[in-house]
Amino acid sequence: MFYNILDCSITRLLDFPFLPLCKKFRTFAPMSKFSVNILGCGSATPSNRHLPSAQVVDFRDTLYMVDCGECAQLQMRRMRLRFSHLRHIFISHLHGDHFLGLPGLLSTLSLHECSGQVHVYMFAEGIELMRRMMKMLVHEPTIEIVYHPVPPEGGTVFESDALTVEAFPLYHRVRCAGYIFREKPRPRPLRADMLEFFDVPVRERAAIKAGADFVTPDGRVIENARLTTDPGPSLSYAYCSDTAFDPRVAAAVEGVTTIYHEATYTDEFEALAAPRGHSTARQAGKIAAAAGARKLILGHFSKKYHDESGHLREASEEFPNTVVANEGMKIDIE
Amino acid sequence: MFYNILDCSITRLLDFPFLPLCKKFRTFAPMSKFSVNILGCGSATPSNRHLPSAQVVDFRDTLYMVDCGECAQLQMRRMRLRFSHLRHIFISHLHGDHFLGLPGLLSTLSLHECSGQVHVYMFAEGIELMRRMMKMLVHEPTIEIVYHPVPPEGGTVFESDALTVEAFPLYHRVRCAGYIFREKPRPRPLRADMLEFFDVPVRERAAIKAGADFVTPDGRVIENARLTTDPGPSLSYAYCSDTAFDPRVAAAVEGVTTIYHEATYTDEFEALAAPRGHSTARQAGKIAAAAGARKLILGHFSKKYHDESGHLREASEEFPNTVVANEGMKIDIE
């Protein structure tokens, strides 16, 4: 399911991550809010149809930006994504359409909107330039910008209690990293009816959510499976842009549930794709199919196109559950 | 007169600078096309109402950009301003909201849109950083970027047959330059009826437009004033942003016909203006009145405001012929 930002106010209420503790709800585990907001999904330069690459992953109300093309901060305002919730920014590579919004965004965070640390993950060759630029732009910053060099061979670059972010190599004209956001195994949702039935004290509930059995005061062991429900498989999201079609990408994102893959061209211009380090929509579909994904999001469209119906048709022939990104979309990670 | 870009297609046709040489038109001098296109007129950071400072002066179909905040290149596309006509970019100062669109714009010019030279005028301390950034962004440029350090004390930074651009000091928190575009005295428009009456050969016309009399084959001298009309006074345009209210600004722009002056605040927040190196709308009006301008354009509005009716009212009390800038506007230089 996806919906435009214009519709999102209602959906945001429904998505509210902490449901009230009342008997109306059979389980009361926190809902897994995991979605991606498309700020820009065009290639090369801003056009009247698309903005350069930028998106914001919303994982349980903390925002993680992936790429930051020009106008990304403006798009955040338009989509009502709160600057104060943005703490981590991952840059895929040092082409202008993927990071030229970063100095402006960091200036805005640093001038007005935030305090504390903001973490930027990018290749080492861009970090020194960013430091110099930020020094010129902001004299009394309110935030501390912490730069993390991304290892060219990839690896885990961020980890929290509930999420990891891994970098992996893509195959573009310059060194380029994809990123995989992996939700860690979720706590087991508690069954309110069974907790009441066995009169489970509140102090025991954290252990039960983590998988423990419950022992009644008279020594009877109640198995965890009777007190909780299956939390379902953990979700994951991979960002693959920019890259030529390469089976190593499919191997890297194998088992990821939702994949964003660049689809600069349609079949008509397939000959342009590989030499320019890009892919076609059909190739994106093949990657999603080979990786066993549940959903594919196409993006990074060339300016050649007046609409992306051809991209959707061709990718869907390889992988049916495909959606076409557009600015302002918020797409649930499945 | 001003009009929104939505209306501009018709007006552009009417503005076409070379009128056909037919008797229908009493004079056939090239029209003086001189206007400013507002790409962004907000302060500090992009908001949902305004973009950062950027504008394009259109002088007889050559485009001159003044400041280049983030999203400037996108705004050029939206306003259908042709990248290939942009040859000169003047940066007032090195705050992010006045130049962070420059790397992206130069990348676009350099990757796709143009060839030849593009001239950038900015303070020396920004040039080295721009060179490094452009080296990282563009490996095989199609344009040559020529950087011109702006002298802190000001002076003429550009001159062509028909136009000069002068820098002059503004009074902001960091070193800041305003720019004055001055049309050189125009050729005298020829009177078609009189040329026909005296049977003036085509080869004589350039000299007559420059002010020469015409001597008939039988030796009779026809004074220039009978063959031409008054071209009117030369027009000029001054860009004054960012600056505190200072009488030296009025002295610098004395006699300029149209002034764009920053008006970050209304009277209500006058106390904030000077310490932050900014002005109120009323102060902008006072500058325009003291300089003897014909038209004042207000811009660089703080995010505090939901509309600029207060700015307009207060400035108009000091200087009646005031207009409020907005993104997408094209404003004739009077």
PDB file of N, CA and C in Angstrom, chain B residues 26-87:
ATOM      1  N   ARG B  26       6.545  53.063 -36.184  1.00  0.00           N
ATOM      2  CA  ARG B  26       7.087  54.380 -36.437  1.00  0.00           C
ATOM      3  C   ARG B  26       8.597  54.395 -36.238  1.00  0.00           C
ATOM      4  N   THR B  27       9.077  53.659 -35.203  1.00  0.00           N
ATOM      5  CA  THR B  27      10.524  53.559 -35.004  1.00  0.00           C
ATOM      6  C   THR B  27      10.885  52.081 -34.969  1.00  0.00           C
ATOM      7  N   PHE B  28      12.126  51.789 -35.310  1.00  0.00           N
ATOM      8  CA  PHE B  28      12.514  50.379 -35.255  1.00  0.00           C
ATOM      9  C   PHE B  28      13.858  50.173 -34.579  1.00  0.00           C
ATOM     10  N   ALA B  29      14.045  50.855 -33.458  1.00  0.00           N
ATOM     11  CA  ALA B  29      15.181  50.530 -32.596  1.00  0.00           C
ATOM     12  C   ALA B  29      14.863  49.261 -31.820  1.00  0.00           C
ATOM     13  N   PRO B  30      15.895  48.498 -31.447  1.00  0.00           N
ATOM     14  CA  PRO B  30      15.605  47.346 -30.593  1.00  0.00           C
ATOM     15  C   PRO B  30      14.971  47.803 -29.290  1.00  0.00           C
ATOM     16  N   MET B  31      13.938  47.100 -28.837  1.00  0.00           N
ATOM     17  CA  MET B  31      13.336  47.459 -27.567  1.00  0.00           C
ATOM     18  C   MET B  31      14.312  47.170 -26.446  1.00  0.00           C
ATOM     19  N   SER B  32      14.201  47.924 -25.380  1.00  0.00           N
ATOM     20  CA  SER B  32      15.077  47.703 -24.251  1.00  0.00           C
ATOM     21  C   SER B  32      14.434  46.717 -23.297  1.00  0.00           C
ATOM     22  N   LYS B  33      14.767  45.447 -23.425  1.00  0.00           N
ATOM     23  CA  LYS B  33      14.215  44.432 -22.538  1.00  0.00           C
ATOM     24  C   LYS B  33      15.106  44.358 -21.308  1.00  0.00           C
ATOM     25  N   PHE B  34      14.530  44.669 -20.180  1.00  0.00           N
ATOM     26  CA  PHE B  34      15.312  44.743 -18.949  1.00  0.00           C
ATOM     27  C   PHE B  34      14.338  44.396 -17.825  1.00  0.00           C
ATOM     28  N   SER B  35      14.519  43.232 -17.253  1.00  0.00           N
ATOM     29  CA  SER B  35      13.579  42.789 -16.228  1.00  0.00           C
ATOM     30  C   SER B  35      14.309  41.895 -15.229  1.00  0.00           C
ATOM     31  N   VAL B  36      13.663  41.663 -14.117  1.00  0.00           N
ATOM     32  CA  VAL B  36      14.251  40.752 -13.132  1.00  0.00           C
ATOM     33  C   VAL B  36      13.238  39.656 -12.806  1.00  0.00           C
ATOM     34  N   ASN B  37      13.716  38.429 -12.806  1.00  0.00           N
ATOM     35  CA  ASN B  37      12.904  37.256 -12.499  1.00  0.00           C
ATOM     36  C   ASN B  37      13.235  36.790 -11.080  1.00  0.00           C
ATOM     37  N   ILE B  38      12.216  36.697 -10.264  1.00  0.00           N
ATOM     38  CA  ILE B  38      12.432  36.316  -8.863  1.00  0.00           C
ATOM     39  C   ILE B  38      12.375  34.792  -8.740  1.00  0.00           C
ATOM     40  N   LEU B  39      13.512  34.191  -8.442  1.00  0.00           N
ATOM     41  CA  LEU B  39      13.547  32.741  -8.224  1.00  0.00           C
ATOM     42  C   LEU B  39      13.294  32.411  -6.753  1.00  0.00           C
ATOM     43  N   GLY B  40      13.794  33.260  -5.875  1.00  0.00           N
ATOM     44  CA  GLY B  40      13.591  33.046  -4.442  1.00  0.00           C
ATOM     45  C   GLY B  40      13.759  34.361  -3.711  1.00  0.00           C
ATOM     46  N   CYS B  41      12.911  34.591  -2.698  1.00  0.00           N
ATOM     47  CA  CYS B  41      12.977  35.867  -1.973  1.00  0.00           C
ATOM     48  C   CYS B  41      12.715  35.666  -0.487  1.00  0.00           C
ATOM     49  N   GLY B  42      13.081  34.496   0.020  1.00  0.00           N
ATOM     50  CA  GLY B  42      12.974  34.255   1.456  1.00  0.00           C
ATOM     51  C   GLY B  42      14.332  34.420   2.112  1.00  0.00           C
ATOM     52  N   SER B  43      14.326  34.418   3.428  1.00  0.00           N
ATOM     53  CA  SER B  43      15.588  34.555   4.152  1.00  0.00           C
ATOM     54  C   SER B  43      15.932  33.244   4.842  1.00  0.00           C
ATOM     55  N   ALA B  44      17.219  33.069   5.071  1.00  0.00           N
ATOM     56  CA  ALA B  44      17.758  31.998   5.925  1.00  0.00           C
ATOM     57  C   ALA B  44      17.596  30.589   5.348  1.00  0.00           C
ATOM     58  N   THR B  45      16.396  30.028   5.372  1.00  0.00           N
ATOM     59  CA  THR B  45      16.218  28.651   4.920  1.00  0.00           C
ATOM     60  C   THR B  45      14.963  28.567   4.044  1.00  0.00           C
ATOM     61  N   PRO B  46      14.907  27.561   3.164  1.00  0.00           N
ATOM     62  CA  PRO B  46      13.686  27.411   2.366  1.00  0.00           C
ATOM     63  C   PRO B  46      12.495  27.158   3.284  1.00  0.00           C
ATOM     64  N   SER B  47      11.363  27.714   2.928  1.00  0.00           N
ATOM     65  CA  SER B  47      10.146  27.456   3.699  1.00  0.00           C
ATOM     66  C   SER B  47       9.062  27.045   2.719  1.00  0.00           C
ATOM     67  N   ASN B  48       7.888  26.785   3.239  1.00  0.00           N
ATOM     68  CA  ASN B  48       6.789  26.438   2.337  1.00  0.00           C
ATOM     69  C   ASN B  48       6.272  27.666   1.588  1.00  0.00           C
ATOM     70  N   ARG B  49       6.698  28.855   1.984  1.00  0.00           N
ATOM     71  CA  ARG B  49       6.248  30.073   1.301  1.00  0.00           C
ATOM     72  C   ARG B  49       7.307  30.647   0.375  1.00  0.00           C
ATOM     73  N   HIS B  50       8.576  30.591   0.796  1.00  0.00           N
ATOM     74  CA  HIS B  50       9.615  31.237  -0.006  1.00  0.00           C
ATOM     75  C   HIS B  50      10.868  30.377  -0.102  1.00  0.00           C
ATOM     76  N   LEU B  51      11.560  30.560  -1.217  1.00  0.00           N
ATOM     77  CA  LEU B  51      12.850  29.904  -1.415  1.00  0.00           C
ATOM     78  C   LEU B  51      13.975  30.894  -1.098  1.00  0.00           C
ATOM     79  N   PRO B  52      15.187  30.377  -0.904  1.00  0.00           N
ATOM     80  CA  PRO B  52      16.299  31.297  -0.602  1.00  0.00           C
ATOM     81  C   PRO B  52      16.597  32.231  -1.781  1.00  0.00           C
ATOM     82  N   SER B  53      17.395  33.246  -1.487  1.00  0.00           N
ATOM     83  CA  SER B  53      17.627  34.328  -2.448  1.00  0.00           C
ATOM     84  C   SER B  53      18.224  33.846  -3.774  1.00  0.00           C
ATOM     85  N   ALA B  54      17.599  34.221  -4.839  1.00  0.00           N
ATOM     86  CA  ALA B  54      18.131  34.005  -6.187  1.00  0.00           C
ATOM     87  C   ALA B  54      17.247  34.780  -7.146  1.00  0.00           C
ATOM     88  N   GLN B  55      17.871  35.419  -8.102  1.00  0.00           N
ATOM     89  CA  GLN B  55      17.091  36.094  -9.140  1.00  0.00           C
ATOM     90  C   GLN B  55      17.896  36.150 -10.421  1.00  0.00           C
ATOM     91  N   VAL B  56      17.184  36.356 -11.507  1.00  0.00           N
ATOM     92  CA  VAL B  56      17.834  36.416 -12.813  1.00  0.00           C
ATOM     93  C   VAL B  56      17.437  37.711 -13.499  1.00  0.00           C
ATOM     94  N   VAL B  57      18.449  38.524 -13.780  1.00  0.00           N
ATOM     95  CA  VAL B  57      18.215  39.750 -14.537  1.00  0.00           C
ATOM     96  C   VAL B  57      18.286  39.397 -16.020  1.00  0.00           C
ATOM     97  N   ASP B  58      17.241  39.767 -16.731  1.00  0.00           N
ATOM     98  CA  ASP B  58      17.186  39.526 -18.176  1.00  0.00           C
ATOM     99  C   ASP B  58      17.440  40.864 -18.859  1.00  0.00           C
ATOM    100  N   PHE B  59      18.615  41.011 -19.440  1.00  0.00           N
ATOM    101  CA  PHE B  59      18.940  42.253 -20.137  1.00  0.00           C
ATOM    102  C   PHE B  59      19.125  41.921 -21.610  1.00  0.00           C
ATOM    103  N   ARG B  60      18.131  42.265 -22.384  1.00  0.00           N
ATOM    104  CA  ARG B  60      18.134  42.021 -23.834  1.00  0.00           C
ATOM    105  C   ARG B  60      18.482  40.570 -24.154  1.00  0.00           C
ATOM    106  N   ASP B  61      17.830  39.664 -23.403  1.00  0.00           N
ATOM    107  CA  ASP B  61      17.915  38.217 -23.626  1.00  0.00           C
ATOM    108  C   ASP B  61      19.214  37.548 -23.197  1.00  0.00           C
ATOM    109  N   THR B  62      20.111  38.286 -22.580  1.00  0.00           N
ATOM    110  CA  THR B  62      21.202  37.614 -21.877  1.00  0.00           C
ATOM    111  C   THR B  62      20.825  37.602 -20.403  1.00  0.00           C
ATOM    112  N   LEU B  63      21.072  36.471 -19.757  1.00  0.00           N
ATOM    113  CA  LEU B  63      20.638  36.300 -18.364  1.00  0.00           C
ATOM    114  C   LEU B  63      21.823  36.464 -17.408  1.00  0.00           C
ATOM    115  N   TYR B  64      21.582  37.216 -16.349  1.00  0.00           N
ATOM    116  CA  TYR B  64      22.582  37.480 -15.316  1.00  0.00           C
ATOM    117  C   TYR B  64      21.956  37.067 -13.985  1.00  0.00           C
ATOM    118  N   MET B  65      22.542  36.079 -13.333  1.00  0.00           N
ATOM    119  CA  MET B  65      21.973  35.660 -12.046  1.00  0.00           C
ATOM    120  C   MET B  65      22.592  36.474 -10.915  1.00  0.00           C
ATOM    121  N   VAL B  66      21.763  36.829  -9.950  1.00  0.00           N
ATOM    122  CA  VAL B  66      22.250  37.482  -8.734  1.00  0.00           C
ATOM    123  C   VAL B  66      21.845  36.611  -7.553  1.00  0.00           C
ATOM    124  N   ASP B  67      22.822  36.109  -6.865  1.00  0.00           N
ATOM    125  CA  ASP B  67      22.678  35.132  -5.793  1.00  0.00           C
ATOM    126  C   ASP B  67      22.062  33.842  -6.332  1.00  0.00           C
ATOM    127  N   CYS B  68      22.363  32.774  -5.618  1.00  0.00           N
ATOM    128  CA  CYS B  68      21.987  31.455  -6.142  1.00  0.00           C
ATOM    129  C   CYS B  68      21.727  30.525  -4.965  1.00  0.00           C
ATOM    130  N   GLY B  69      20.628  30.791  -4.243  1.00  0.00           N
ATOM    131  CA  GLY B  69      20.248  29.922  -3.134  1.00  0.00           C
ATOM    132  C   GLY B  69      19.815  28.554  -3.643  1.00  0.00           C
ATOM    133  N   GLU B  70      19.685  27.626  -2.714  1.00  0.00           N
ATOM    134  CA  GLU B  70      19.280  26.264  -3.066  1.00  0.00           C
ATOM    135  C   GLU B  70      17.959  26.282  -3.842  1.00  0.00           C
ATOM    136  N   CYS B  71      17.858  25.443  -4.826  1.00  0.00           N
ATOM    137  CA  CYS B  71      16.687  25.280  -5.708  1.00  0.00           C
ATOM    138  C   CYS B  71      16.645  26.318  -6.829  1.00  0.00           C
ATOM    139  N   ALA B  72      17.683  27.162  -6.952  1.00  0.00           N
ATOM    140  CA  ALA B  72      17.657  28.186  -8.005  1.00  0.00           C
ATOM    141  C   ALA B  72      17.543  27.547  -9.388  1.00  0.00           C
ATOM    142  N   GLN B  73      18.283  26.460  -9.610  1.00  0.00           N
ATOM    143  CA  GLN B  73      18.217  25.852 -10.945  1.00  0.00           C
ATOM    144  C   GLN B  73      16.835  25.273 -11.230  1.00  0.00           C
ATOM    145  N   LEU B  74      16.186  24.751 -10.203  1.00  0.00           N
ATOM    146  CA  LEU B  74      14.827  24.242 -10.385  1.00  0.00           C
ATOM    147  C   LEU B  74      13.891  25.388 -10.756  1.00  0.00           C
ATOM    148  N   GLN B  75      14.043  26.509 -10.083  1.00  0.00           N
ATOM    149  CA  GLN B  75      13.208  27.667 -10.375  1.00  0.00           C
ATOM    150  C   GLN B  75      13.449  28.187 -11.800  1.00  0.00           C
ATOM    151  N   MET B  76      14.710  28.123 -12.253  1.00  0.00           N
ATOM    152  CA  MET B  76      14.969  28.533 -13.642  1.00  0.00           C
ATOM    153  C   MET B  76      14.170  27.672 -14.607  1.00  0.00           C
ATOM    154  N   ARG B  77      14.151  26.375 -14.353  1.00  0.00           N
ATOM    155  CA  ARG B  77      13.367  25.501 -15.240  1.00  0.00           C
ATOM    156  C   ARG B  77      11.888  25.857 -15.182  1.00  0.00           C
ATOM    157  N   ARG B  78      11.399  26.067 -13.959  1.00  0.00           N
ATOM    158  CA  ARG B  78       9.972  26.361 -13.820  1.00  0.00           C
ATOM    159  C   ARG B  78       9.600  27.644 -14.536  1.00  0.00           C
ATOM    160  N   MET B  79      10.515  28.623 -14.499  1.00  0.00           N
ATOM    161  CA  MET B  79      10.217  29.917 -15.123  1.00  0.00           C
ATOM    162  C   MET B  79      10.663  29.952 -16.581  1.00  0.00           C
ATOM    163  N   ARG B  80      11.113  28.797 -17.056  1.00  0.00           N
ATOM    164  CA  ARG B  80      11.515  28.674 -18.468  1.00  0.00           C
ATOM    165  C   ARG B  80      12.604  29.670 -18.844  1.00  0.00           C
ATOM    166  N   LEU B  81      13.514  29.880 -17.921  1.00  0.00           N
ATOM    167  CA  LEU B  81      14.674  30.717 -18.216  1.00  0.00           C
ATOM    168  C   LEU B  81      15.755  29.793 -18.759  1.00  0.00           C
ATOM    169  N   ARG B  82      16.293  30.123 -19.900  1.00  0.00           N
ATOM    170  CA  ARG B  82      17.163  29.168 -20.593  1.00  0.00           C
ATOM    171  C   ARG B  82      18.569  29.185 -20.010  1.00  0.00           C
ATOM    172  N   PHE B  83      19.019  27.994 -19.605  1.00  0.00           N
ATOM    173  CA  PHE B  83      20.362  27.872 -19.040  1.00  0.00           C
ATOM    174  C   PHE B  83      21.421  28.375 -20.023  1.00  0.00           C
ATOM    175  N   SER B  84      21.179  28.145 -21.301  1.00  0.00           N
ATOM    176  CA  SER B  84      22.200  28.507 -22.282  1.00  0.00           C
ATOM    177  C   SER B  84      22.344  30.023 -22.424  1.00  0.00           C
ATOM    178  N   HIS B  85      21.382  30.789 -21.910  1.00  0.00           N
ATOM    179  CA  HIS B  85      21.478  32.249 -21.975  1.00  0.00           C
ATOM    180  C   HIS B  85      22.133  32.835 -20.719  1.00  0.00           C
ATOM    181  N   LEU B  86      22.445  31.973 -19.761  1.00  0.00           N
ATOM    182  CA  LEU B  86      23.028  32.437 -18.495  1.00  0.00           C
ATOM    183  C   LEU B  86      24.545  32.390 -18.601  1.00  0.00           C
ATOM    184  N   ARG B  87      25.168  33.532 -18.485  1.00  0.00           N
ATOM    185  CA  ARG B  87      26.621  33.610 -18.672  1.00  0.00           C
ATOM    186  C   ARG B  87      27.344  34.234 -17.492  1.00  0.00           C
TER     187      ARG B  87
END
